[in-house]
PDB file of C-alpha atoms and ligand atoms in Angstrom:
ATOM      1  CA  MET C   1      -8.583  31.811 -33.052  1.00  0.00           C
ATOM      2  CA  ILE C   2      -9.525  35.363 -32.370  1.00  0.00           C
ATOM      3  CA  GLU C   3     -12.103  37.783 -33.597  1.00  0.00           C
ATOM      4  CA  ILE C   4     -11.200  40.861 -35.670  1.00  0.00           C
ATOM      5  CA  ARG C   5     -13.111  44.108 -35.238  1.00  0.00           C
ATOM      6  CA  VAL C   6     -12.162  47.054 -37.396  1.00  0.00           C
ATOM      7  CA  ASP C   7     -14.013  50.341 -37.069  1.00  0.00           C
ATOM      8  CA  GLY C   8     -13.699  53.691 -38.828  1.00  0.00           C
ATOM      9  CA  LEU C   9     -10.210  52.830 -39.999  1.00  0.00           C
ATOM     10  CA  ALA C  10      -8.429  55.433 -42.107  1.00  0.00           C
ATOM     11  CA  HIS C  11      -4.804  55.896 -43.005  1.00  0.00           C
ATOM     12  CA  ARG C  12      -2.822  58.566 -44.757  1.00  0.00           C
ATOM     13  CA  TYR C  13       0.934  58.245 -45.098  1.00  0.00           C
ATOM     14  CA  ALA C  14       2.555  61.400 -43.823  1.00  0.00           C
ATOM     15  CA  ASP C  15       5.632  61.097 -45.957  1.00  0.00           C
ATOM     16  CA  ASN C  16       4.373  60.407 -49.468  1.00  0.00           C
ATOM     17  CA  GLY C  17       3.838  64.063 -50.257  1.00  0.00           C
ATOM     18  CA  SER C  18       0.203  63.672 -51.276  1.00  0.00           C
ATOM     19  CA  ALA C  19      -3.115  64.212 -49.579  1.00  0.00           C
ATOM     20  CA  LEU C  20      -4.269  60.771 -50.674  1.00  0.00           C
ATOM     21  CA  TRP C  21      -5.789  58.438 -48.169  1.00  0.00           C
ATOM     22  CA  ALA C  22      -4.511  54.903 -48.455  1.00  0.00           C
ATOM     23  CA  LEU C  23      -7.571  53.716 -46.508  1.00  0.00           C
ATOM     24  CA  ARG C  24     -10.772  55.463 -45.586  1.00  0.00           C
ATOM     25  CA  ASP C  25     -13.706  54.506 -43.372  1.00  0.00           C
ATOM     26  CA  VAL C  26     -12.954  50.817 -43.397  1.00  0.00           C
ATOM     27  CA  ALA C  27     -15.093  48.764 -41.032  1.00  0.00           C
ATOM     28  CA  PHE C  28     -15.569  45.023 -40.869  1.00  0.00           C
ATOM     29  CA  GLN C  29     -15.619  42.068 -38.515  1.00  0.00           C
ATOM     30  CA  VAL C  30     -14.198  38.612 -38.858  1.00  0.00           C
ATOM     31  CA  GLU C  31     -15.473  35.778 -36.697  1.00  0.00           C
ATOM     32  CA  PRO C  32     -13.039  33.586 -34.768  1.00  0.00           C
ATOM     33  CA  GLY C  33     -11.781  30.851 -37.092  1.00  0.00           C
ATOM     34  CA  GLU C  34     -13.215  32.468 -40.203  1.00  0.00           C
ATOM     35  CA  PHE C  35     -11.183  32.558 -43.440  1.00  0.00           C
ATOM     36  CA  VAL C  36     -11.551  35.899 -45.203  1.00  0.00           C
ATOM     37  CA  ALA C  37      -9.880  36.881 -48.473  1.00  0.00           C
ATOM     38  CA  ILE C  38      -9.226  40.490 -49.454  1.00  0.00           C
ATOM     39  CA  VAL C  39      -9.093  41.488 -53.103  1.00  0.00           C
ATOM     40  CA  GLY C  40      -8.675  44.884 -54.717  1.00  0.00           C
ATOM     41  CA  ARG C  41      -6.700  46.731 -57.332  1.00  0.00           C
ATOM     42  CA  SER C  42      -3.006  47.390 -56.929  1.00  0.00           C
ATOM     43  CA  GLY C  43      -2.447  50.345 -54.605  1.00  0.00           C
ATOM     44  CA  CYS C  44      -5.908  50.237 -52.984  1.00  0.00           C
ATOM     45  CA  GLY C  45      -4.495  49.745 -49.483  1.00  0.00           C
ATOM     46  CA  LYS C  46      -4.501  45.979 -48.853  1.00  0.00           C
ATOM     47  CA  SER C  47      -0.946  45.806 -47.513  1.00  0.00           C
ATOM     48  CA  THR C  48      -1.536  48.951 -45.474  1.00  0.00           C
ATOM     49  CA  LEU C  49      -4.567  47.305 -43.872  1.00  0.00           C
ATOM     50  CA  LEU C  50      -2.604  44.155 -43.047  1.00  0.00           C
ATOM     51  CA  ARG C  51       0.329  46.111 -41.604  1.00  0.00           C
ATOM     52  CA  ILE C  52      -2.092  48.024 -39.373  1.00  0.00           C
ATOM     53  CA  LEU C  53      -3.676  44.771 -38.180  1.00  0.00           C
ATOM     54  CA  ALA C  54      -0.199  43.334 -37.601  1.00  0.00           C
ATOM     55  CA  GLY C  55       0.532  46.267 -35.281  1.00  0.00           C
ATOM     56  CA  LEU C  56       3.323  47.568 -37.518  1.00  0.00           C
ATOM     57  CA  THR C  57       1.637  50.748 -38.765  1.00  0.00           C
ATOM     58  CA  ARG C  58      -0.350  53.032 -36.486  1.00  0.00           C
ATOM     59  CA  PRO C  59      -3.519  54.089 -38.321  1.00  0.00           C
ATOM     60  CA  SER C  60      -4.349  57.785 -38.712  1.00  0.00           C
ATOM     61  CA  ARG C  61      -7.865  57.076 -37.412  1.00  0.00           C
ATOM     62  CA  GLY C  62     -10.044  54.261 -36.248  1.00  0.00           C
ATOM     63  CA  THR C  63      -9.811  51.242 -34.033  1.00  0.00           C
ATOM     64  CA  VAL C  64      -8.655  47.681 -34.423  1.00  0.00           C
ATOM     65  CA  LEU C  65      -9.447  44.988 -31.885  1.00  0.00           C
ATOM     66  CA  LEU C  66      -7.990  41.512 -32.194  1.00  0.00           C
ATOM     67  CA  GLY C  67      -9.592  39.216 -29.659  1.00  0.00           C
ATOM     68  CA  GLY C  68     -10.219  42.295 -27.507  1.00  0.00           C
ATOM     69  CA  MET C  69      -6.589  43.463 -27.743  1.00  0.00           C
ATOM     70  CA  THR C  70      -5.143  46.336 -29.719  1.00  0.00           C
ATOM     71  CA  ALA C  71      -3.041  45.316 -32.711  1.00  0.00           C
ATOM     72  CA  ARG C  72       0.142  46.175 -30.805  1.00  0.00           C
ATOM     73  CA  GLN C  73      -0.893  44.139 -27.785  1.00  0.00           C
ATOM     74  CA  ALA C  74      -1.787  41.177 -29.986  1.00  0.00           C
ATOM     75  CA  ARG C  75       1.606  41.459 -31.644  1.00  0.00           C
ATOM     76  CA  ALA C  76       3.387  41.658 -28.287  1.00  0.00           C
ATOM     77  CA  GLU C  77       1.415  38.594 -27.165  1.00  0.00           C
ATOM     78  CA  LYS C  78       2.583  36.779 -30.323  1.00  0.00           C
ATOM     79  CA  GLN C  79      -0.980  36.066 -31.359  1.00  0.00           C
ATOM     80  CA  VAL C  80      -0.407  37.191 -34.944  1.00  0.00           C
ATOM     81  CA  ALA C  81       1.514  35.662 -37.840  1.00  0.00           C
ATOM     82  CA  TRP C  82       2.066  38.253 -40.557  1.00  0.00           C
ATOM     83  CA  MET C  83       3.579  37.343 -43.892  1.00  0.00           C
ATOM     84  CA  ALA C  84       4.895  40.359 -45.798  1.00  0.00           C
ATOM     85  CA  GLN C  85       4.265  40.832 -49.496  1.00  0.00           C
ATOM     86  CA  SER C  86       8.034  40.547 -50.061  1.00  0.00           C
ATOM     87  CA  PRO C  87       9.123  38.322 -47.222  1.00  0.00           C
ATOM     88  CA  ALA C  88      12.813  38.270 -46.350  1.00  0.00           C
ATOM     89  CA  LEU C  89      14.536  35.111 -45.203  1.00  0.00           C
ATOM     90  CA  LEU C  90      17.734  35.341 -43.177  1.00  0.00           C
ATOM     91  CA  PRO C  91      20.347  34.669 -45.883  1.00  0.00           C
ATOM     92  CA  TRP C  92      22.931  33.236 -43.464  1.00  0.00           C
ATOM     93  CA  LYS C  93      20.548  30.588 -42.120  1.00  0.00           C
ATOM     94  CA  ARG C  94      19.532  27.374 -43.792  1.00  0.00           C
ATOM     95  CA  VAL C  95      15.886  26.963 -44.875  1.00  0.00           C
ATOM     96  CA  SER C  96      15.048  24.661 -41.945  1.00  0.00           C
ATOM     97  CA  ASP C  97      16.688  27.095 -39.482  1.00  0.00           C
ATOM     98  CA  ASN C  98      14.735  29.995 -40.950  1.00  0.00           C
ATOM     99  CA  VAL C  99      11.530  28.075 -40.287  1.00  0.00           C
ATOM    100  CA  ALA C 100      12.617  26.756 -36.874  1.00  0.00           C
ATOM    101  CA  LEU C 101      13.732  30.203 -35.763  1.00  0.00           C
ATOM    102  CA  ALA C 102      10.142  31.380 -35.676  1.00  0.00           C
ATOM    103  CA  GLN C 103       9.424  28.761 -33.010  1.00  0.00           C
ATOM    104  CA  ARG C 104      12.687  29.295 -31.134  1.00  0.00           C
ATOM    105  CA  VAL C 105      12.214  33.048 -30.889  1.00  0.00           C
ATOM    106  CA  ASN C 106       8.601  32.614 -29.767  1.00  0.00           C
ATOM    107  CA  PRO C 107       8.593  29.483 -27.618  1.00  0.00           C
ATOM    108  CA  ARG C 108       5.006  28.714 -26.663  1.00  0.00           C
ATOM    109  CA  PRO C 109       4.897  25.279 -25.118  1.00  0.00           C
ATOM    110  CA  GLU C 110       1.166  25.659 -24.500  1.00  0.00           C
ATOM    111  CA  ARG C 111       0.483  26.313 -28.150  1.00  0.00           C
ATOM    112  CA  ARG C 112       0.046  23.613 -30.725  1.00  0.00           C
ATOM    113  CA  ALA C 113       2.121  24.372 -33.789  1.00  0.00           C
ATOM    114  CA  PRO C 114       3.101  22.214 -36.750  1.00  0.00           C
ATOM    115  CA  ASP C 115       6.660  20.887 -36.694  1.00  0.00           C
ATOM    116  CA  VAL C 116       9.353  22.134 -39.055  1.00  0.00           C
ATOM    117  CA  ASP C 117       9.624  18.937 -41.097  1.00  0.00           C
ATOM    118  CA  SER C 118       5.914  18.713 -41.783  1.00  0.00           C
ATOM    119  CA  LEU C 119       5.822  22.389 -42.742  1.00  0.00           C
ATOM    120  CA  LEU C 120       8.699  21.924 -45.177  1.00  0.00           C
ATOM    121  CA  ARG C 121       6.851  18.948 -46.647  1.00  0.00           C
ATOM    122  CA  LEU C 122       3.682  21.026 -46.868  1.00  0.00           C
ATOM    123  CA  VAL C 123       5.426  23.681 -48.973  1.00  0.00           C
ATOM    124  CA  GLY C 124       7.362  21.052 -50.977  1.00  0.00           C
ATOM    125  CA  LEU C 125      10.808  22.047 -49.716  1.00  0.00           C
ATOM    126  CA  GLU C 126      11.740  18.945 -47.720  1.00  0.00           C
ATOM    127  CA  SER C 127      14.779  18.295 -49.922  1.00  0.00           C
ATOM    128  CA  PHE C 128      15.942  21.897 -49.551  1.00  0.00           C
ATOM    129  CA  ALA C 129      15.922  21.968 -45.736  1.00  0.00           C
ATOM    130  CA  GLN C 130      19.713  22.357 -45.639  1.00  0.00           C
ATOM    131  CA  ALA C 131      19.936  24.862 -48.512  1.00  0.00           C
ATOM    132  CA  TYR C 132      20.605  28.555 -48.016  1.00  0.00           C
ATOM    133  CA  PRO C 133      17.969  31.025 -49.291  1.00  0.00           C
ATOM    134  CA  ALA C 134      20.268  32.259 -52.075  1.00  0.00           C
ATOM    135  CA  ALA C 135      20.058  28.801 -53.656  1.00  0.00           C
ATOM    136  CA  LEU C 136      16.251  28.973 -53.903  1.00  0.00           C
ATOM    137  CA  SER C 137      14.128  30.476 -56.656  1.00  0.00           C
ATOM    138  CA  GLY C 138      11.842  33.403 -55.818  1.00  0.00           C
ATOM    139  CA  GLY C 139       8.810  31.140 -55.500  1.00  0.00           C
ATOM    140  CA  MET C 140      10.738  28.669 -53.330  1.00  0.00           C
ATOM    141  CA  GLN C 141      11.788  31.525 -51.040  1.00  0.00           C
ATOM    142  CA  GLN C 142       8.166  32.540 -50.801  1.00  0.00           C
ATOM    143  CA  ARG C 143       7.192  28.985 -49.855  1.00  0.00           C
ATOM    144  CA  ALA C 144       9.949  28.916 -47.204  1.00  0.00           C
ATOM    145  CA  ALA C 145       8.618  32.207 -45.820  1.00  0.00           C
ATOM    146  CA  LEU C 146       5.109  30.747 -45.764  1.00  0.00           C
ATOM    147  CA  ALA C 147       6.392  27.760 -43.751  1.00  0.00           C
ATOM    148  CA  ARG C 148       8.119  30.170 -41.370  1.00  0.00           C
ATOM    149  CA  THR C 149       4.892  32.133 -40.882  1.00  0.00           C
ATOM    150  CA  LEU C 150       2.866  28.980 -40.246  1.00  0.00           C
ATOM    151  CA  ALA C 151       5.493  27.711 -37.784  1.00  0.00           C
ATOM    152  CA  LEU C 152       4.395  30.326 -35.262  1.00  0.00           C
ATOM    153  CA  GLY C 153       1.155  28.454 -34.617  1.00  0.00           C
ATOM    154  CA  ALA C 154      -0.486  31.867 -34.259  1.00  0.00           C
ATOM    155  CA  ARG C 155      -4.209  32.355 -33.713  1.00  0.00           C
ATOM    156  CA  LEU C 156      -4.414  34.919 -36.501  1.00  0.00           C
ATOM    157  CA  TRP C 157      -2.886  34.656 -39.962  1.00  0.00           C
ATOM    158  CA  LEU C 158      -2.337  37.890 -41.861  1.00  0.00           C
ATOM    159  CA  MET C 159      -1.090  36.838 -45.282  1.00  0.00           C
ATOM    160  CA  ASP C 160      -0.128  39.356 -47.944  1.00  0.00           C
ATOM    161  CA  GLU C 161      -0.247  37.625 -51.336  1.00  0.00           C
ATOM    162  CA  PRO C 162       1.613  34.552 -50.080  1.00  0.00           C
ATOM    163  CA  PHE C 163       1.164  32.680 -53.374  1.00  0.00           C
ATOM    164  CA  ALA C 164       2.059  35.593 -55.660  1.00  0.00           C
ATOM    165  CA  SER C 165       5.304  34.134 -57.081  1.00  0.00           C
ATOM    166  CA  LEU C 166       3.974  30.618 -57.542  1.00  0.00           C
ATOM    167  CA  ASP C 167       2.801  28.838 -60.669  1.00  0.00           C
ATOM    168  CA  ALA C 168      -0.863  27.906 -60.965  1.00  0.00           C
ATOM    169  CA  LEU C 169      -0.338  24.199 -60.276  1.00  0.00           C
ATOM    170  CA  THR C 170       1.756  24.752 -57.140  1.00  0.00           C
ATOM    171  CA  ARG C 171      -0.838  27.230 -55.888  1.00  0.00           C
ATOM    172  CA  GLU C 172      -3.581  24.666 -56.263  1.00  0.00           C
ATOM    173  CA  GLU C 173      -1.569  21.972 -54.485  1.00  0.00           C
ATOM    174  CA  LEU C 174      -0.646  24.322 -51.666  1.00  0.00           C
ATOM    175  CA  THR C 175      -4.258  25.421 -51.300  1.00  0.00           C
ATOM    176  CA  ALA C 176      -5.367  21.920 -50.320  1.00  0.00           C
ATOM    177  CA  GLU C 177      -2.477  21.473 -47.852  1.00  0.00           C
ATOM    178  CA  LEU C 178      -3.028  24.880 -46.358  1.00  0.00           C
ATOM    179  CA  LEU C 179      -6.736  24.275 -45.846  1.00  0.00           C
ATOM    180  CA  ASP C 180      -5.872  21.018 -44.040  1.00  0.00           C
ATOM    181  CA  LEU C 181      -3.650  23.004 -41.712  1.00  0.00           C
ATOM    182  CA  TRP C 182      -6.330  25.632 -41.216  1.00  0.00           C
ATOM    183  CA  HIS C 183      -8.884  22.924 -40.364  1.00  0.00           C
ATOM    184  CA  THR C 184      -6.484  21.396 -37.835  1.00  0.00           C
ATOM    185  CA  PHE C 185      -5.444  24.591 -36.030  1.00  0.00           C
ATOM    186  CA  ARG C 186      -8.414  26.727 -37.028  1.00  0.00           C
ATOM    187  CA  PRO C 187      -6.807  30.182 -36.870  1.00  0.00           C
ATOM    188  CA  THR C 188      -8.671  33.259 -38.034  1.00  0.00           C
ATOM    189  CA  ALA C 189      -7.264  34.089 -41.474  1.00  0.00           C
ATOM    190  CA  LEU C 190      -7.029  37.229 -43.594  1.00  0.00           C
ATOM    191  CA  TRP C 191      -5.615  36.438 -47.005  1.00  0.00           C
ATOM    192  CA  VAL C 192      -4.755  39.113 -49.568  1.00  0.00           C
ATOM    193  CA  THR C 193      -4.709  37.958 -53.166  1.00  0.00           C
ATOM    194  CA  HIS C 194      -5.095  39.226 -56.733  1.00  0.00           C
ATOM    195  CA  ASP C 195      -6.358  35.840 -57.829  1.00  0.00           C
ATOM    196  CA  ILE C 196     -10.148  35.654 -57.586  1.00  0.00           C
ATOM    197  CA  TYR C 197     -10.127  31.881 -58.093  1.00  0.00           C
ATOM    198  CA  GLU C 198      -7.709  31.496 -55.186  1.00  0.00           C
ATOM    199  CA  ALA C 199     -10.000  33.657 -53.034  1.00  0.00           C
ATOM    200  CA  VAL C 200     -13.019  31.473 -53.839  1.00  0.00           C
ATOM    201  CA  ARG C 201     -11.014  28.275 -53.356  1.00  0.00           C
ATOM    202  CA  LEU C 202      -9.970  29.345 -49.864  1.00  0.00           C
ATOM    203  CA  ALA C 203     -12.289  31.781 -48.210  1.00  0.00           C
ATOM    204  CA  ASP C 204     -15.592  31.782 -46.342  1.00  0.00           C
ATOM    205  CA  ARG C 205     -16.008  35.408 -47.345  1.00  0.00           C
ATOM    206  CA  VAL C 206     -14.304  37.795 -49.767  1.00  0.00           C
ATOM    207  CA  LEU C 207     -13.917  41.506 -49.006  1.00  0.00           C
ATOM    208  CA  VAL C 208     -13.547  43.754 -52.040  1.00  0.00           C
ATOM    209  CA  LEU C 209     -11.492  46.852 -51.311  1.00  0.00           C
ATOM    210  CA  GLY C 210     -11.980  49.765 -53.699  1.00  0.00           C
ATOM    211  CA  SER C 211      -9.453  52.417 -54.578  1.00  0.00           C
ATOM    212  CA  ARG C 212      -9.618  56.217 -54.378  1.00  0.00           C
ATOM    213  CA  PRO C 213      -9.532  56.063 -51.439  1.00  0.00           C
ATOM    214  CA  GLY C 214      -9.418  52.517 -50.130  1.00  0.00           C
ATOM    215  CA  ARG C 215     -12.892  51.655 -48.876  1.00  0.00           C
ATOM    216  CA  LEU C 216     -14.724  48.414 -48.533  1.00  0.00           C
ATOM    217  CA  GLN C 217     -16.865  48.173 -51.647  1.00  0.00           C
ATOM    218  CA  ALA C 218     -18.498  44.826 -51.268  1.00  0.00           C
ATOM    219  CA  GLU C 219     -18.387  41.528 -49.508  1.00  0.00           C
ATOM    220  CA  VAL C 220     -19.235  38.238 -51.064  1.00  0.00           C
ATOM    221  CA  CYS C 221     -20.006  35.148 -48.985  1.00  0.00           C
ATOM    222  CA  VAL C 222     -18.692  31.945 -50.514  1.00  0.00           C
ATOM    223  CA  GLN C 223     -21.432  29.471 -49.771  1.00  0.00           C
ATOM    224  CA  LEU C 224     -19.820  26.433 -51.326  1.00  0.00           C
ATOM    225  CA  PRO C 225     -18.966  23.184 -49.550  1.00  0.00           C
ATOM    226  CA  ARG C 226     -15.299  22.291 -49.114  1.00  0.00           C
ATOM    227  CA  PRO C 227     -13.326  20.936 -50.871  1.00  0.00           C
ATOM    228  CA  ARG C 228     -14.467  23.320 -53.573  1.00  0.00           C
ATOM    229  CA  ASP C 229     -15.145  22.116 -57.039  1.00  0.00           C
ATOM    230  CA  GLU C 230     -14.111  24.607 -59.719  1.00  0.00           C
ATOM    231  CA  THR C 231     -16.283  22.899 -62.294  1.00  0.00           C
ATOM    232  CA  ASP C 232     -19.359  23.617 -60.167  1.00  0.00           C
ATOM    233  CA  PRO C 233     -21.371  26.395 -61.879  1.00  0.00           C
ATOM    234  CA  ALA C 234     -21.854  27.983 -58.437  1.00  0.00           C
ATOM    235  CA  PHE C 235     -18.058  28.408 -58.227  1.00  0.00           C
ATOM    236  CA  ALA C 236     -18.011  30.312 -61.524  1.00  0.00           C
ATOM    237  CA  LEU C 237     -20.953  32.424 -60.383  1.00  0.00           C
ATOM    238  CA  THR C 238     -19.141  33.438 -57.207  1.00  0.00           C
ATOM    239  CA  VAL C 239     -16.028  34.350 -59.223  1.00  0.00           C
ATOM    240  CA  GLN C 240     -18.225  36.478 -61.516  1.00  0.00           C
ATOM    241  CA  GLN C 241     -19.843  38.201 -58.573  1.00  0.00           C
ATOM    242  CA  ILE C 242     -16.429  39.217 -57.170  1.00  0.00           C
ATOM    243  CA  ARG C 243     -15.164  40.285 -60.602  1.00  0.00           C
ATOM    244  CA  ARG C 244     -18.178  42.561 -61.031  1.00  0.00           C
ATOM    245  CA  ALA C 245     -17.646  44.054 -57.575  1.00  0.00           C
ATOM    246  CA  LEU C 246     -13.996  44.702 -58.473  1.00  0.00           C
ATOM    247  CA  GLU C 247     -14.963  46.386 -61.738  1.00  0.00           C
ATOM    248  CA  ALA C 248     -17.513  48.530 -59.939  1.00  0.00           C
ATOM    249  CA  ALA C 249     -14.864  49.485 -57.374  1.00  0.00           C
ATOM    250  CA  GLU C 250     -12.948  51.664 -59.893  1.00  0.00           C
TER     251      GLU C 250
HETATM  252  N1  ATP G   1       5.451  53.399 -46.750  1.00  0.00           N
HETATM  253  C1  ATP G   1       4.666  54.165 -47.505  1.00  0.00           C
HETATM  254  N2  ATP G   1       4.850  55.498 -47.585  1.00  0.00           N
HETATM  255  C2  ATP G   1       4.052  56.273 -48.328  1.00  0.00           C
HETATM  256  N3  ATP G   1       3.013  55.815 -49.066  1.00  0.00           N
HETATM  257  C3  ATP G   1       2.785  54.494 -49.054  1.00  0.00           C
HETATM  258  C4  ATP G   1       3.591  53.590 -48.288  1.00  0.00           C
HETATM  259  N4  ATP G   1       3.118  52.329 -48.472  1.00  0.00           N
HETATM  260  C5  ATP G   1       2.073  52.440 -49.298  1.00  0.00           C
HETATM  261  N5  ATP G   1       1.860  53.724 -49.657  1.00  0.00           N
HETATM  262  C6  ATP G   1       0.775  54.216 -50.514  1.00  0.00           C
HETATM  263  O1  ATP G   1      -0.459  53.773 -49.969  1.00  0.00           O
HETATM  264  C7  ATP G   1      -1.327  53.289 -50.992  1.00  0.00           C
HETATM  265  C8  ATP G   1      -1.730  51.856 -50.701  1.00  0.00           C
HETATM  266  O2  ATP G   1      -0.589  51.019 -50.753  1.00  0.00           O
HETATM  267  P1  ATP G   1      -0.633  49.479 -50.391  1.00  0.00           P
HETATM  268  O3  ATP G   1       0.763  48.959 -50.440  1.00  0.00           O
HETATM  269  O4  ATP G   1      -1.375  49.318 -49.118  1.00  0.00           O
HETATM  270  O5  ATP G   1      -1.504  48.916 -51.604  1.00  0.00           O
HETATM  271  P2  ATP G   1      -1.863  47.413 -52.026  1.00  0.00           P
HETATM  272  O6  ATP G   1      -3.340  47.338 -52.153  1.00  0.00           O
HETATM  273  O7  ATP G   1      -1.209  46.471 -51.095  1.00  0.00           O
HETATM  274  O8  ATP G   1      -1.216  47.288 -53.475  1.00  0.00           O
HETATM  275  P3  ATP G   1      -0.598  45.995 -54.239  1.00  0.00           P
HETATM  276  O9  ATP G   1      -1.769  45.177 -54.686  1.00  0.00           O
HETATM  277  O10 ATP G   1       0.130  46.605 -55.376  1.00  0.00           O
HETATM  278  O11 ATP G   1       0.291  45.289 -53.273  1.00  0.00           O
HETATM  279  C9  ATP G   1      -0.598  53.488 -52.310  1.00  0.00           C
HETATM  280  O12 ATP G   1      -1.057  54.671 -52.901  1.00  0.00           O
HETATM  281  C10 ATP G   1       0.858  53.633 -51.906  1.00  0.00           C
HETATM  282  O13 ATP G   1       1.531  54.519 -52.767  1.00  0.00           O
HETATM  283 MG1   MG G   2       0.222  45.025 -51.321  1.00  0.00          MG
END
């Protein structure tokens, strides 16, 4: 687990023909092993932020430190597992090979990582291990990509709407399994989602990113014991608090 420190972060895409900032003056810290969710309206800069942290986009301004390293260093050191909003599986490899590849390409004998079979079980794809991605539904492909990301055993998870194509019931089931994994390996986690309930189910803290331009508008600490009980009035209150912050972030 590593600490995240983001300071004065701003980003403007050079090639989109507008003077709009995708992110502006974003600063926050995440403690080692903390689970932080990021919510915000479509287009407010969530994926941009994650790509910068993953070392894939160089920010126009500002600094990012991941366990004392720059984002690029952390990426080179294979400390970071980034799951894209539209993850691509290798179509010519079976599901199990797609997941195993992550470990084969980044062999880290010193690092504890879950094995391929247990990851496929976790995402409910154990009977599709030998299938090719083309034979999977969109949500199943997303689950396979999630397993692949988790297979890295990285100290930092950067997840960009990993549950977006899943039905509500599957999301809830996966949430419990995923939290088990997080408790076992205790990575630092940044989790982008549009689902406020999912954010409250998972996170220690929720960052609300506003649009025009993307700035941090609010942060809400989720002070509820785990496993979280959605029928608890405190759960509903936290959801309300985040919803209000999102509305105010217009
Ligand atoms: N590669 C790119 N080139 C130019 N502009 C981009 C690029 N990627 C994103 N943008 C712009 O940056 C802004 C933020 O985009 P981003 O994808 O980070 O938003 P988001 O919060 O992830 O949205 P969503 O919730 O829809 O995924 C948008 O205005 C978008 O048009
Ligand atoms: Mg996005």
